[in-house]
Short mmCIF file of C-alpha atoms and ligand atoms in Angstrom, two decimals:
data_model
loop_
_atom_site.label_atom_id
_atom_site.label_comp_id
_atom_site.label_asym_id
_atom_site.label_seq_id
_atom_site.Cartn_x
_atom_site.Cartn_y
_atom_site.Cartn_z
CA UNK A 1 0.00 0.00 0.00
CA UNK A 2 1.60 3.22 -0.72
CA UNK A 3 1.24 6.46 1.78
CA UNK A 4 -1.98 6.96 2.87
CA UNK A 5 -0.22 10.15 4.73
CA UNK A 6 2.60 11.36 6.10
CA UNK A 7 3.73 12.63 9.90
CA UNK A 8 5.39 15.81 8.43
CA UNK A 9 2.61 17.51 9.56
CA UNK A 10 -0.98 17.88 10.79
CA UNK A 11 -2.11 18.37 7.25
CA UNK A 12 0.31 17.14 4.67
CA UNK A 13 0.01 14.00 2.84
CA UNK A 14 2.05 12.13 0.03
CA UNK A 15 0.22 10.82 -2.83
CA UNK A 16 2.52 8.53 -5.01
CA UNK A 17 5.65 10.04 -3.89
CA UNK A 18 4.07 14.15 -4.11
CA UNK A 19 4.70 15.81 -0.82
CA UNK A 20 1.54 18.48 -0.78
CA UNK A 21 1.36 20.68 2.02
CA UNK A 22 -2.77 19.57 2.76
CA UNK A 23 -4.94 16.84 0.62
CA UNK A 24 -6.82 19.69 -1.16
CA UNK A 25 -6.29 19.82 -4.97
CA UNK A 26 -7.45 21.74 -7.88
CA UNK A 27 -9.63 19.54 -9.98
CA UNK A 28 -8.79 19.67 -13.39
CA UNK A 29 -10.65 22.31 -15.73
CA UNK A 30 -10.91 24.97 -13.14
CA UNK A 31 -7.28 26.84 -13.53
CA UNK A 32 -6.76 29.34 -16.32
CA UNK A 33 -3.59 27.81 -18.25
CA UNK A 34 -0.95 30.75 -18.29
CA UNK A 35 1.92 30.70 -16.45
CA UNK A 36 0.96 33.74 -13.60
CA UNK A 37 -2.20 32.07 -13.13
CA UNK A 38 -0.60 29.06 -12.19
CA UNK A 39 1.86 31.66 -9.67
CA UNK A 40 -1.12 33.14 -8.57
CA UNK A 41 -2.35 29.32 -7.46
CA UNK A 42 0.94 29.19 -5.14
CA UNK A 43 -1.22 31.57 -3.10
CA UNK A 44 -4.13 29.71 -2.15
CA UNK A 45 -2.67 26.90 0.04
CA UNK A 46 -4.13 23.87 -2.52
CA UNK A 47 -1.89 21.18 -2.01
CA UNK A 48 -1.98 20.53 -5.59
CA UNK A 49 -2.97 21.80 -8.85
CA UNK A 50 -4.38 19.73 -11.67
CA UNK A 51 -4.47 21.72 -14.96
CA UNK A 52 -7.46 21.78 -17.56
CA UNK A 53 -6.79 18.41 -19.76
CA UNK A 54 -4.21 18.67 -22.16
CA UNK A 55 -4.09 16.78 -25.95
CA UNK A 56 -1.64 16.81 -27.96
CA UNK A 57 -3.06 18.84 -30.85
CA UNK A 58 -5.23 22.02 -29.49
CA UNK A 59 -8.87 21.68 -29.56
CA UNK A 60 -11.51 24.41 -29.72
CA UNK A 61 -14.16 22.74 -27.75
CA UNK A 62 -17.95 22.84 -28.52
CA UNK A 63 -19.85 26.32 -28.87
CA UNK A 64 -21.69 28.59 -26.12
CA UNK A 65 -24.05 27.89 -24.34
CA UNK A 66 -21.39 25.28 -22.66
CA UNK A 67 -22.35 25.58 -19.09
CA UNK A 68 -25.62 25.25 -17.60
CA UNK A 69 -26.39 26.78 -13.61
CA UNK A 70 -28.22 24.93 -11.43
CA UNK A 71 -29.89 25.82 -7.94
CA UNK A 72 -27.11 26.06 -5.38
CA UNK A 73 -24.21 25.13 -6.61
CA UNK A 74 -24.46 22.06 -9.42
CA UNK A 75 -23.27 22.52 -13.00
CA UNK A 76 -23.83 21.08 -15.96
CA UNK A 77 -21.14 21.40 -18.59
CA UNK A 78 -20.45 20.74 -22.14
CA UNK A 79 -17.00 23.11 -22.61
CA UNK A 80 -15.52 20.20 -24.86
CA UNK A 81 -12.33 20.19 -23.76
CA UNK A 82 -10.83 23.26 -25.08
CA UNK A 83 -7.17 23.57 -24.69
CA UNK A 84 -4.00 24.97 -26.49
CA UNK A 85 -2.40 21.66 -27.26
CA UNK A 86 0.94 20.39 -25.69
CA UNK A 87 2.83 22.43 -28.04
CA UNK A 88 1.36 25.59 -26.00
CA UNK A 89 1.20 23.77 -22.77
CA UNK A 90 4.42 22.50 -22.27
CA UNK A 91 5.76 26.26 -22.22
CA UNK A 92 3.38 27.13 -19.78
CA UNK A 93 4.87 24.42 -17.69
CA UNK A 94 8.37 24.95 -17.96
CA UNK A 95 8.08 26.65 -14.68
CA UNK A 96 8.43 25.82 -11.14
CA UNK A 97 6.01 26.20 -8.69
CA UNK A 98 5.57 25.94 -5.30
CA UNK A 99 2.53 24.10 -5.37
CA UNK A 100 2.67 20.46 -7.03
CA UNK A 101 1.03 20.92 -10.83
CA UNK A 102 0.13 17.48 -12.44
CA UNK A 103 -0.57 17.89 -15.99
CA UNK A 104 -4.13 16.05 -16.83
CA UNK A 105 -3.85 14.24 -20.25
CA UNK A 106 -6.43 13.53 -22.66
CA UNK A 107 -6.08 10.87 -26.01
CA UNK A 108 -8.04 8.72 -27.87
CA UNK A 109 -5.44 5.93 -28.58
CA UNK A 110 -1.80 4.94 -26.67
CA UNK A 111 0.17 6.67 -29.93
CA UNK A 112 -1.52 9.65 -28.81
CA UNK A 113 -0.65 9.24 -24.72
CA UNK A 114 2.67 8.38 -25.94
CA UNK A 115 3.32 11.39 -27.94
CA UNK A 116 1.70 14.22 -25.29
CA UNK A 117 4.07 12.54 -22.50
CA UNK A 118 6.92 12.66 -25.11
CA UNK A 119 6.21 16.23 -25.52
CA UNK A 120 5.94 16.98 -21.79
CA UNK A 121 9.50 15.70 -21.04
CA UNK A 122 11.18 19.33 -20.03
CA UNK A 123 8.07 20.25 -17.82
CA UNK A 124 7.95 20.86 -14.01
CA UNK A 125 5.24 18.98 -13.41
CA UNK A 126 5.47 16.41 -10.39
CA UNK A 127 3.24 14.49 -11.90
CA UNK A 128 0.44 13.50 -14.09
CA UNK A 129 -3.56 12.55 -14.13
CA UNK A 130 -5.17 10.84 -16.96
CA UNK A 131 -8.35 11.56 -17.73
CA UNK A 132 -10.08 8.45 -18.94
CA UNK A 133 -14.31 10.09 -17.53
CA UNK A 134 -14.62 13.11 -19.64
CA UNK A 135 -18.46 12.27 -20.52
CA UNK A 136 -19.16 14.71 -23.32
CA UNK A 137 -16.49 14.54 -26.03
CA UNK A 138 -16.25 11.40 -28.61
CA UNK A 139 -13.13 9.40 -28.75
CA UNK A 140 -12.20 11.00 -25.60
CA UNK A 141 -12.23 10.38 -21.94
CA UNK A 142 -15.12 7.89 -21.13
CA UNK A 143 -14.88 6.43 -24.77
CA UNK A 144 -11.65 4.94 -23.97
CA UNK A 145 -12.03 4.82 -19.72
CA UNK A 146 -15.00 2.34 -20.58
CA UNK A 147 -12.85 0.13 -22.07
CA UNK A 148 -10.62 -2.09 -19.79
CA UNK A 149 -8.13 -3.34 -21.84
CA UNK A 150 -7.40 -0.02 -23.57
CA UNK A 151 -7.47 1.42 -19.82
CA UNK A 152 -4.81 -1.03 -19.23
CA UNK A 153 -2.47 -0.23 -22.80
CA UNK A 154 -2.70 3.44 -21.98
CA UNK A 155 -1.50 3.52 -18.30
CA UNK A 156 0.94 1.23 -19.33
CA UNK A 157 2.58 3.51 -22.14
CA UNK A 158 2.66 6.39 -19.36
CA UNK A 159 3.98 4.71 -16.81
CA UNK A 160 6.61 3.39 -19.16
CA UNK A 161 7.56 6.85 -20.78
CA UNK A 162 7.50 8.27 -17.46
CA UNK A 163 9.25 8.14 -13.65
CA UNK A 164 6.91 10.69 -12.22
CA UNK A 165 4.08 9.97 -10.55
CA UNK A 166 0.46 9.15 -12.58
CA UNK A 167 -3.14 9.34 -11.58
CA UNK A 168 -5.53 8.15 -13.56
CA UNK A 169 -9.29 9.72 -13.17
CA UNK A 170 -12.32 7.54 -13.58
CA UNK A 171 -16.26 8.57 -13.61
CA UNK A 172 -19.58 6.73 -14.21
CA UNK A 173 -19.42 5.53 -17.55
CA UNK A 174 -21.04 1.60 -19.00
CA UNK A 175 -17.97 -0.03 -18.10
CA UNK A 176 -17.66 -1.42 -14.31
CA UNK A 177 -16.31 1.39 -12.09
CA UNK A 178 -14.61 -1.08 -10.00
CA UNK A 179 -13.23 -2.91 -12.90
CA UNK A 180 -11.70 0.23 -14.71
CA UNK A 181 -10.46 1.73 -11.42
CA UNK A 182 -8.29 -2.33 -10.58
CA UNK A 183 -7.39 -2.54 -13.66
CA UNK A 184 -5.60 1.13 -13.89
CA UNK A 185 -3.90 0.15 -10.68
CA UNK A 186 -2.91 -2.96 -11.95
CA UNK A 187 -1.11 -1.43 -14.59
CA UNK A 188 0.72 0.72 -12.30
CA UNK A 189 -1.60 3.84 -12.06
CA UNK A 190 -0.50 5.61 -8.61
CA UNK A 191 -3.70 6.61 -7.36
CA UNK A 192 -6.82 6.56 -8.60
CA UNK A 193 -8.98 9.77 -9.09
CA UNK A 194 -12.74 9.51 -8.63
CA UNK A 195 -14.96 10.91 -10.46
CA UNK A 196 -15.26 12.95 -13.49
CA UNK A 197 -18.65 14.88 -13.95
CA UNK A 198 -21.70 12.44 -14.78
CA UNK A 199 -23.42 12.28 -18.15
CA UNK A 200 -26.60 14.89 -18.09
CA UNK A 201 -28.73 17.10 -19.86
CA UNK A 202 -31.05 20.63 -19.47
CA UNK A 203 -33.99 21.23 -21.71
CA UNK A 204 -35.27 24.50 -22.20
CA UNK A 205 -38.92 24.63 -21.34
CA UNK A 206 -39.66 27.52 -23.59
CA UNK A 207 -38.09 26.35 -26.42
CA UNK A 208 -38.03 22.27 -25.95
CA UNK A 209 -34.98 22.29 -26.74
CA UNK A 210 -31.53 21.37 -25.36
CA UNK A 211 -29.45 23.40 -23.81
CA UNK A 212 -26.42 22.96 -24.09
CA UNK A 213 -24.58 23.60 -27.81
CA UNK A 214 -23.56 19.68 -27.49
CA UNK A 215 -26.68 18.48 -25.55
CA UNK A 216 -25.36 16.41 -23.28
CA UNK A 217 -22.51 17.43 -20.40
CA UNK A 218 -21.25 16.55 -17.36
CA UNK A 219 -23.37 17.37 -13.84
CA UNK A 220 -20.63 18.65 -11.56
CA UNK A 221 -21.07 20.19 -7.88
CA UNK A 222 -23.09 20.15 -4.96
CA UNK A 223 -25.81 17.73 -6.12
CA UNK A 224 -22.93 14.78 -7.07
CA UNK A 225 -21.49 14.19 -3.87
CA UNK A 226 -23.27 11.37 -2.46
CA UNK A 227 -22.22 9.20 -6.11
CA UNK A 228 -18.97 10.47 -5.79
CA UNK A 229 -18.72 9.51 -1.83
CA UNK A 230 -20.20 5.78 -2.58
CA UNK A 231 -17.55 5.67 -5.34
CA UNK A 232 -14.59 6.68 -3.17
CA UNK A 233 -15.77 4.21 -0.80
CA UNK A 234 -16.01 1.18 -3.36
CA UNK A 235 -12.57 1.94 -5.16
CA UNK A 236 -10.61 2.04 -1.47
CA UNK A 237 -12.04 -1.19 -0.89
CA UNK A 238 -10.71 -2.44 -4.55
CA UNK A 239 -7.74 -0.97 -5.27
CA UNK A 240 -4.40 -0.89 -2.88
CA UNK A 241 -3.20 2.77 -4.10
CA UNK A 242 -4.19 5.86 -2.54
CA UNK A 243 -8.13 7.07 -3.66
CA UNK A 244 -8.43 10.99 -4.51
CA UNK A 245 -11.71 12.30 -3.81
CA UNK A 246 -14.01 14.48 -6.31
CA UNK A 247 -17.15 15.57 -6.49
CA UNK A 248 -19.33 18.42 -4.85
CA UNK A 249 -16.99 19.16 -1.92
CA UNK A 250 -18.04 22.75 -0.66
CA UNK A 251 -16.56 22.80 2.79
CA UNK A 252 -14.30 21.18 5.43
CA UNK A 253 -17.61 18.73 6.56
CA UNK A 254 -17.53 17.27 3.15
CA UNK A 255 -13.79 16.78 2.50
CA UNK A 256 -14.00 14.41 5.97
CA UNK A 257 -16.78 12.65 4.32
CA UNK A 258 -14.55 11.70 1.65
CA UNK A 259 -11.45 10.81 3.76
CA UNK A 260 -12.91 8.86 5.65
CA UNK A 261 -15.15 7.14 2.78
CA UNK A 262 -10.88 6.27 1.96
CA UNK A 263 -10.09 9.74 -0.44
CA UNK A 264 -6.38 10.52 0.72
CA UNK A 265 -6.44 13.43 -0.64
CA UNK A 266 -9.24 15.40 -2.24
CA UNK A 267 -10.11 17.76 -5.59
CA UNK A 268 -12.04 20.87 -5.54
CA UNK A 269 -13.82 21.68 -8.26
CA UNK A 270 -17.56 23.70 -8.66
CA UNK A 271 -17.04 25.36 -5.40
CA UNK A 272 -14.19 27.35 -7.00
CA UNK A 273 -16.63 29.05 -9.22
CA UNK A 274 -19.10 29.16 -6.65
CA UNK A 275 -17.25 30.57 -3.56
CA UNK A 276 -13.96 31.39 -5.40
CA UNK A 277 -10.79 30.68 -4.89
CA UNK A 278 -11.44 31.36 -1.04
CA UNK A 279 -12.88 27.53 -0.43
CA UNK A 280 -9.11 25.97 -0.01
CA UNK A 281 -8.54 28.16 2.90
CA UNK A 282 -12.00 27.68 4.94
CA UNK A 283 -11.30 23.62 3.90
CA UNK A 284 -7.75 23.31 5.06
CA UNK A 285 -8.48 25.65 8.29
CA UNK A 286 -11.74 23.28 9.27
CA UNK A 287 -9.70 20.44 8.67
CA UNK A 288 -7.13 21.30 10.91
CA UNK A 289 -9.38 22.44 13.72
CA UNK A 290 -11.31 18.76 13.14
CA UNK A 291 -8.07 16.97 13.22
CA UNK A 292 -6.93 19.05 16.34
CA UNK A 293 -10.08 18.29 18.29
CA UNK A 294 -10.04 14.74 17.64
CA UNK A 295 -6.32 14.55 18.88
CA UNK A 296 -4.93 13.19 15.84
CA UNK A 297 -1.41 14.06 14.34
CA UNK A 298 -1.98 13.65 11.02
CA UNK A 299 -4.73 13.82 8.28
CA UNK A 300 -3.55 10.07 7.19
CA UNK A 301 -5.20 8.75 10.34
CA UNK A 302 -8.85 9.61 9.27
CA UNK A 303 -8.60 7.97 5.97
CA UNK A 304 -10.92 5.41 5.44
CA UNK A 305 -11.86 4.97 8.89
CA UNK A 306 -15.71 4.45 7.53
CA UNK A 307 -14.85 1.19 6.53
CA UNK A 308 -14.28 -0.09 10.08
C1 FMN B 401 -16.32 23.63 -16.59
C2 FMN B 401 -15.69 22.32 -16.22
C3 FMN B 401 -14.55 21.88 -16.92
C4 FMN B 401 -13.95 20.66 -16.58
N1 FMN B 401 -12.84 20.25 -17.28
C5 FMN B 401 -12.25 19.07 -16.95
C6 FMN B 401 -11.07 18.64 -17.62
O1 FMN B 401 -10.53 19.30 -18.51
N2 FMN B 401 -10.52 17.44 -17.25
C7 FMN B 401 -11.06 16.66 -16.26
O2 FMN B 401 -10.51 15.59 -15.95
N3 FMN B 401 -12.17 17.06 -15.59
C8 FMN B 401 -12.76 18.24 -15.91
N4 FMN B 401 -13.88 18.64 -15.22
C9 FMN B 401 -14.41 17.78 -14.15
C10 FMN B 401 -13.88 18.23 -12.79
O3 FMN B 401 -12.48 18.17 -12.72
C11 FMN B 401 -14.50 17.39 -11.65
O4 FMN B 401 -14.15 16.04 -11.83
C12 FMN B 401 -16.02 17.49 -11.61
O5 FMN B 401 -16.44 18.81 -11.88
C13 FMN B 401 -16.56 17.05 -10.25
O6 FMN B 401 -16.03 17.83 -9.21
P1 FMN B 401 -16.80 19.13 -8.61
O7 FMN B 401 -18.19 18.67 -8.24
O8 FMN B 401 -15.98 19.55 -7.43
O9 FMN B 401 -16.83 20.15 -9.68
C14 FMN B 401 -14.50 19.85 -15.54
C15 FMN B 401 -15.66 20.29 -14.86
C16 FMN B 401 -16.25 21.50 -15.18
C17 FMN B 401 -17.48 21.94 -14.42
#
């Protein structure tokens, strides 16, 4: 089993050899791509940054509307993974940062895993997440997550072309969960990362019709936590690397939920544009105060403790 926590500190953890200063990350899609953004990040206190899912060639992602509000706090979005390419990327990060940034890759095939993390070879990153649950885009993501044997070919190629550390995200495709999430640790993934937004749609009333530009997106926030709870609780029990946590976490409360459901570490997306950046600091200063009044040293020691 590798480090479900470390004694460094009350709050710091180590995921797959990453030291972060507290188990809250960036989830990936939430962090503008340029280089002071990702400086301006170092100011937060995340203990990790994920960046927006990278392919190798750029990709202009689906037309507006590509985000649909919900009441308090749930999203639905279709942004179609828009991003500059590795080209454009790997400048951005070329830089060091304070704050771990794993680069979040996106293919269709192993050729095209093997080429981004060919291209990615000067970078800073300390590590990487592969994102096989984007639910919205053909040929990408979920297309090739809900498939266990090409699960299996892809990590492999990373790991291979690669000695830094690699997530790999899942999310609630047609293939088993459970299945995708052994088999990526089978073939050496270094933590599993669960989940992606889940398949949905919006209709306009007035209009009948959809809408979103591609229809369908992903529901993300508030109103996905208790799927992506149960989830982090099934993978801990199947897999023996370290679970990360995503999925609707607002507030200190709900990160605890998910540690102790087994998340070592957990992702923050939808609150960011909800609260704002803000959210790490009111997580990681609950946390603390939790850990504190339960006399415990380290945030390791609540992980998984639900299964008991
Ligand atoms: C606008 C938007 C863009 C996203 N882009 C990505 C992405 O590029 N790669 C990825 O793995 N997940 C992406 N996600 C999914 C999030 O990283 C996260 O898994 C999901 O939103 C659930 O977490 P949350 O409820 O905290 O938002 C995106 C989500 C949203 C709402």
């Amino acid at each position: 089993m590798e480090e479900r926590g470390t004694k460094s500190n009350i709050l710091g953890v180590k995921i797959g050899g990453i030291e972060m200063r507290n188990p809250t990350m960036f989830a990936s899609g939430f962090l503008g791509l340029s280089k002071d953004m990702i400086k301006r990040i170092d100011r937060v206190n995340a203990g990790a940054v994920v960046s927006k899912s990278i392919s190798y060639e750029h990709i202009l992602g689906y037309r507006n509307p590509t985000v649909v509000c919900l009441q308090g706090g749930s999203y639905i979005n279709a942004v179609g993974l828009a991003n500059p390419g590795a080209e454009a990327f790997s400048a951005e990060s070329s830089t060091s940062f304070s704050t771990p940034l794993i680069i979040s890759l996106i293919g269709s095939s192993e050729y095209d895993f093997s080429r981004l993390i060919t291209s990615f070879g000067n970078s800073k990153a300390s590590g990487y997440e592969i994102n096989l649950s984007c639910p919205h885009v053909a040929k990408l993501g979920l297309e090739v997550g809900d498939d266990p044997e090409m699960v299996g070919k892809v990590v492999k190629t990373i790991k291979s072309a690669t000695a830094k550390p690699v997530f790999v995200k899942v999310g609630i495709g047609n293939a088993d969960l459970l299945e995708i999430s052994r088999v990526a640790a089978d073939s050496g993934a270094d933590a599993i990362t669960a989940v992606n937004s889940i398949r949905a749609m919006a209709i306009d009333i007035e209009s009948g019709h959809p809408i979103l530009s591609n229809r369908i997106g992903g529901l993300s926030g508030k109103c996905i936590k208790p799927i992506a709870v149960r989830c982090v609780y099934e993978i801990y029990r199947e897999v023996d690397v370290p679970v990360i946590g995503c999925g609707g976490i607002f507030s200190w409360e709900d990160a605890v939920e998910f540690m102790l459901a087994g998340a070592a570490a957990v992702q923050i997306g939808s609150a960011i544009a909800y609260e704002g950046l803000g959210v790490f600091r009111s997580i990681t200063a609950g946390l603390k105060m939790y850990l504190e009044k339960k006399d415990l040293k380290n945030a390791g020691e609540i992980v998984g403790i639900a299964h008991r």
